[in-house]
Amino acid sequence: INAEYGDHTELMGSGGRGGDPDADADDQDRNPLDPDQEATPDLEDDAATAPLIQDHDVWAIQNLTKSNAKRTDVLLTWAMVLLLLMSVHILVCMVVMSEAEGWDPATSLYFALVTITTVGYGQFVPTMTGTKLYTTFFVLLGLAISGVFVAIIQMKILDSLVMRENAQVSKWRVLAVPTGLTAVWLGAYMGVTVAMGDFDAVDAWYFSVISFTTVGYGDKLLHGNDSRLVGMVFLLSLIHI
């Protein structure tokens, strides 16, 4: 057989590929149990591709930052538009109730804020058929505007949480700041109502919490114009918080 075909080991070499040393090196890099596996890249190839991977990561981070900035701009724009619509909506209610019910502007504005925040003390209510129908329209449209506004705030908070998670920064600040501001403002409002002589300390805290949570039982009410003015500021600030 050797005389007829020759020594195949000399032709093929020890690697079985014609004695090609490069082919032998590739065969050594391959997994003998996986014939489809490609040869392991050289360290020089890894060094060459590393800058490309880093450039891709930088581009991805920059693109994500631009996308978040654009999203924030859109959310802020919508929030400003909704606040403007809500302001106009409340002012129109003030004018309508002043003209139809004969209330002074301060009382009408107080009624509008107590209604739109869904506190509903029941201290002032519409008494005419026309104003009752208008109040239903005022409430429904106001709740729709408020719902979209709250949804925008929630989206912004979620975006902040995701960005902090990606940056490996504490997420609790996003939630702790509004919570702390709310607690401080409730305490401040409690102190103001006590100082103005409306309630004692317990009733002032009770009234503040019941108002903030929009429960509004109506058993504790503000009777003076100055107290109502403070109450309007309190209700408006709670909307923003």
mmCIF file of N, CA and C in Angstrom, residues 71-127:
data_model
loop_
_atom_site.group_PDB
_atom_site.id
_atom_site.type_symbol
_atom_site.label_atom_id
_atom_site.label_comp_id
_atom_site.label_asym_id
_atom_site.label_seq_id
_atom_site.Cartn_x
_atom_site.Cartn_y
_atom_site.Cartn_z
ATOM 1 N N ARG A 71 -37.318 63.648 26.534
ATOM 2 C CA ARG A 71 -38.523 63.197 27.223
ATOM 3 C C ARG A 71 -38.875 64.139 28.368
ATOM 4 N N THR A 72 -37.863 64.595 29.099
ATOM 5 C CA THR A 72 -38.103 65.527 30.193
ATOM 6 C C THR A 72 -38.683 66.841 29.676
ATOM 7 N N ASP A 73 -38.153 67.341 28.569
ATOM 8 C CA ASP A 73 -38.676 68.580 27.984
ATOM 9 C C ASP A 73 -40.145 68.430 27.590
ATOM 10 N N VAL A 74 -40.479 67.291 27.011
ATOM 11 C CA VAL A 74 -41.871 67.059 26.607
ATOM 12 C C VAL A 74 -42.784 67.010 27.827
ATOM 13 N N LEU A 75 -42.352 66.304 28.871
ATOM 14 C CA LEU A 75 -43.168 66.201 30.082
ATOM 15 C C LEU A 75 -43.354 67.559 30.748
ATOM 16 N N LEU A 76 -42.286 68.352 30.815
ATOM 17 C CA LEU A 76 -42.389 69.670 31.425
ATOM 18 C C LEU A 76 -43.305 70.584 30.614
ATOM 19 N N THR A 77 -43.233 70.474 29.307
ATOM 20 C CA THR A 77 -44.105 71.287 28.452
ATOM 21 C C THR A 77 -45.568 70.954 28.701
ATOM 22 N N TRP A 78 -45.875 69.668 28.724
ATOM 23 C CA TRP A 78 -47.246 69.250 28.998
ATOM 24 C C TRP A 78 -47.692 69.667 30.400
ATOM 25 N N ALA A 79 -46.809 69.580 31.367
ATOM 26 C CA ALA A 79 -47.161 69.979 32.725
ATOM 27 C C ALA A 79 -47.500 71.468 32.785
ATOM 28 N N MET A 80 -46.721 72.293 32.110
ATOM 29 C CA MET A 80 -46.997 73.727 32.093
ATOM 30 C C MET A 80 -48.315 74.031 31.395
ATOM 31 N N VAL A 81 -48.579 73.330 30.302
ATOM 32 C CA VAL A 81 -49.847 73.533 29.589
ATOM 33 C C VAL A 81 -51.028 73.155 30.470
ATOM 34 N N LEU A 82 -50.912 72.030 31.158
ATOM 35 C CA LEU A 82 -52.002 71.585 32.024
ATOM 36 C C LEU A 82 -52.207 72.525 33.208
ATOM 37 N N LEU A 83 -51.124 73.043 33.769
ATOM 38 C CA LEU A 83 -51.260 74.012 34.857
ATOM 39 C C LEU A 83 -51.959 75.283 34.382
ATOM 40 N N LEU A 84 -51.637 75.703 33.172
ATOM 41 C CA LEU A 84 -52.295 76.885 32.613
ATOM 42 C C LEU A 84 -53.787 76.624 32.408
ATOM 43 N N LEU A 85 -54.112 75.450 31.865
ATOM 44 C CA LEU A 85 -55.516 75.105 31.660
ATOM 45 C C LEU A 85 -56.262 75.042 32.996
ATOM 46 N N MET A 86 -55.629 74.460 33.995
ATOM 47 C CA MET A 86 -56.264 74.365 35.304
ATOM 48 C C MET A 86 -56.479 75.743 35.925
ATOM 49 N N SER A 87 -55.520 76.636 35.764
ATOM 50 C CA SER A 87 -55.657 77.993 36.301
ATOM 51 C C SER A 87 -56.828 78.717 35.655
ATOM 52 N N VAL A 88 -56.927 78.612 34.332
ATOM 53 C CA VAL A 88 -58.042 79.240 33.621
ATOM 54 C C VAL A 88 -59.370 78.615 34.057
ATOM 55 N N HIS A 89 -59.362 77.312 34.198
ATOM 56 C CA HIS A 89 -60.575 76.588 34.610
ATOM 57 C C HIS A 89 -61.052 77.066 35.979
ATOM 58 N N ILE A 90 -60.137 77.254 36.907
ATOM 59 C CA ILE A 90 -60.501 77.703 38.259
ATOM 60 C C ILE A 90 -60.979 79.147 38.241
ATOM 61 N N LEU A 91 -60.302 79.995 37.472
ATOM 62 C CA LEU A 91 -60.715 81.402 37.399
ATOM 63 C C LEU A 91 -62.095 81.556 36.780
ATOM 64 N N VAL A 92 -62.396 80.770 35.762
ATOM 65 C CA VAL A 92 -63.729 80.813 35.151
ATOM 66 C C VAL A 92 -64.784 80.397 36.164
ATOM 67 N N CYS A 93 -64.473 79.369 36.951
ATOM 68 C CA CYS A 93 -65.412 78.931 37.990
ATOM 69 C C CYS A 93 -65.635 80.039 39.014
ATOM 70 N N MET A 94 -64.590 80.730 39.372
ATOM 71 C CA MET A 94 -64.714 81.824 40.329
ATOM 72 C C MET A 94 -65.662 82.899 39.799
ATOM 73 N N VAL A 95 -65.507 83.256 38.538
ATOM 74 C CA VAL A 95 -66.366 84.290 37.949
ATOM 75 C C VAL A 95 -67.814 83.813 37.864
ATOM 76 N N VAL A 96 -67.997 82.566 37.411
ATOM 77 C CA VAL A 96 -69.357 82.035 37.251
ATOM 78 C C VAL A 96 -70.083 81.982 38.590
ATOM 79 N N MET A 97 -69.431 81.454 39.602
ATOM 80 C CA MET A 97 -70.091 81.314 40.900
ATOM 81 C C MET A 97 -70.303 82.672 41.556
ATOM 82 N N SER A 98 -69.411 83.621 41.314
ATOM 83 C CA SER A 98 -69.607 84.965 41.869
ATOM 84 C C SER A 98 -70.844 85.627 41.267
ATOM 85 N N GLU A 99 -70.996 85.467 39.963
ATOM 86 C CA GLU A 99 -72.134 86.100 39.290
ATOM 87 C C GLU A 99 -73.439 85.375 39.570
ATOM 88 N N ALA A 100 -73.396 84.045 39.542
ATOM 89 C CA ALA A 100 -74.642 83.285 39.658
ATOM 90 C C ALA A 100 -75.102 83.136 41.096
ATOM 91 N N GLU A 101 -74.204 82.847 42.007
ATOM 92 C CA GLU A 101 -74.578 82.599 43.404
ATOM 93 C C GLU A 101 -74.486 83.851 44.272
ATOM 94 N N GLY A 102 -73.873 84.918 43.746
ATOM 95 C CA GLY A 102 -73.752 86.146 44.508
ATOM 96 C C GLY A 102 -72.670 86.098 45.572
ATOM 97 N N TRP A 103 -71.728 85.170 45.435
ATOM 98 C CA TRP A 103 -70.619 85.087 46.394
ATOM 99 C C TRP A 103 -69.557 86.123 46.059
ATOM 100 N N ASP A 104 -68.787 86.519 47.063
ATOM 101 C CA ASP A 104 -67.652 87.398 46.771
ATOM 102 C C ASP A 104 -66.552 86.571 46.096
ATOM 103 N N PRO A 105 -65.613 87.208 45.404
ATOM 104 C CA PRO A 105 -64.587 86.469 44.660
ATOM 105 C C PRO A 105 -63.755 85.527 45.528
ATOM 106 N N ALA A 106 -63.446 85.933 46.761
ATOM 107 C CA ALA A 106 -62.645 85.076 47.638
ATOM 108 C C ALA A 106 -63.386 83.780 47.961
ATOM 109 N N THR A 107 -64.679 83.895 48.253
ATOM 110 C CA THR A 107 -65.474 82.707 48.561
ATOM 111 C C THR A 107 -65.606 81.808 47.335
ATOM 112 N N SER A 108 -65.818 82.418 46.179
ATOM 113 C CA SER A 108 -65.943 81.639 44.943
ATOM 114 C C SER A 108 -64.641 80.909 44.612
ATOM 115 N N LEU A 109 -63.510 81.577 44.812
ATOM 116 C CA LEU A 109 -62.217 80.930 44.566
ATOM 117 C C LEU A 109 -61.987 79.804 45.567
ATOM 118 N N TYR A 110 -62.379 80.038 46.805
ATOM 119 C CA TYR A 110 -62.245 79.005 47.829
ATOM 120 C C TYR A 110 -63.093 77.781 47.467
ATOM 121 N N PHE A 111 -64.300 78.031 47.012
ATOM 122 C CA PHE A 111 -65.177 76.937 46.578
ATOM 123 C C PHE A 111 -64.550 76.163 45.424
ATOM 124 N N ALA A 112 -63.977 76.885 44.453
ATOM 125 C CA ALA A 112 -63.380 76.225 43.291
ATOM 126 C C ALA A 112 -62.210 75.334 43.704
ATOM 127 N N LEU A 113 -61.348 75.828 44.593
ATOM 128 C CA LEU A 113 -60.183 75.041 45.012
ATOM 129 C C LEU A 113 -60.591 73.840 45.862
ATOM 130 N N VAL A 114 -61.543 74.053 46.776
ATOM 131 C CA VAL A 114 -62.004 72.941 47.608
ATOM 132 C C VAL A 114 -62.656 71.867 46.741
ATOM 133 N N THR A 115 -63.323 72.286 45.669
ATOM 134 C CA THR A 115 -63.997 71.332 44.786
ATOM 135 C C THR A 115 -63.006 70.602 43.892
ATOM 136 N N ILE A 116 -62.088 71.343 43.290
ATOM 137 C CA ILE A 116 -61.183 70.733 42.310
ATOM 138 C C ILE A 116 -60.177 69.811 42.976
ATOM 139 N N THR A 117 -59.877 70.038 44.247
ATOM 140 C CA THR A 117 -58.983 69.138 44.969
ATOM 141 C C THR A 117 -59.734 67.960 45.575
ATOM 142 N N THR A 118 -61.037 67.897 45.334
ATOM 143 C CA THR A 118 -61.931 66.832 45.818
ATOM 144 C C THR A 118 -61.990 66.767 47.343
ATOM 145 N N VAL A 119 -61.642 67.856 48.025
ATOM 146 C CA VAL A 119 -61.777 67.886 49.485
ATOM 147 C C VAL A 119 -63.255 67.952 49.861
ATOM 148 N N GLY A 120 -63.963 68.917 49.266
ATOM 149 C CA GLY A 120 -65.415 68.979 49.434
ATOM 150 C C GLY A 120 -65.885 69.093 50.863
ATOM 151 N N TYR A 121 -65.545 70.209 51.524
ATOM 152 C CA TYR A 121 -65.990 70.386 52.904
ATOM 153 C C TYR A 121 -67.518 70.463 53.018
ATOM 154 N N GLY A 122 -68.174 70.970 51.991
ATOM 155 C CA GLY A 122 -69.619 71.168 52.067
ATOM 156 C C GLY A 122 -70.012 72.490 52.679
ATOM 157 N N GLN A 123 -69.018 73.340 52.891
ATOM 158 C CA GLN A 123 -69.288 74.640 53.514
ATOM 159 C C GLN A 123 -70.027 75.564 52.550
ATOM 160 N N PHE A 124 -69.634 75.522 51.281
ATOM 161 C CA PHE A 124 -70.303 76.297 50.228
ATOM 162 C C PHE A 124 -70.702 75.328 49.114
ATOM 163 N N VAL A 125 -71.969 75.393 48.720
ATOM 164 C CA VAL A 125 -72.480 74.484 47.689
ATOM 165 C C VAL A 125 -73.363 75.273 46.725
ATOM 166 N N PRO A 126 -73.467 74.820 45.485
ATOM 167 C CA PRO A 126 -74.371 75.497 44.546
ATOM 168 C C PRO A 126 -75.829 75.274 44.938
ATOM 169 N N THR A 127 -76.651 76.298 44.752
ATOM 170 C CA THR A 127 -78.054 76.228 45.162
ATOM 171 C C THR A 127 -79.013 76.359 43.994
#
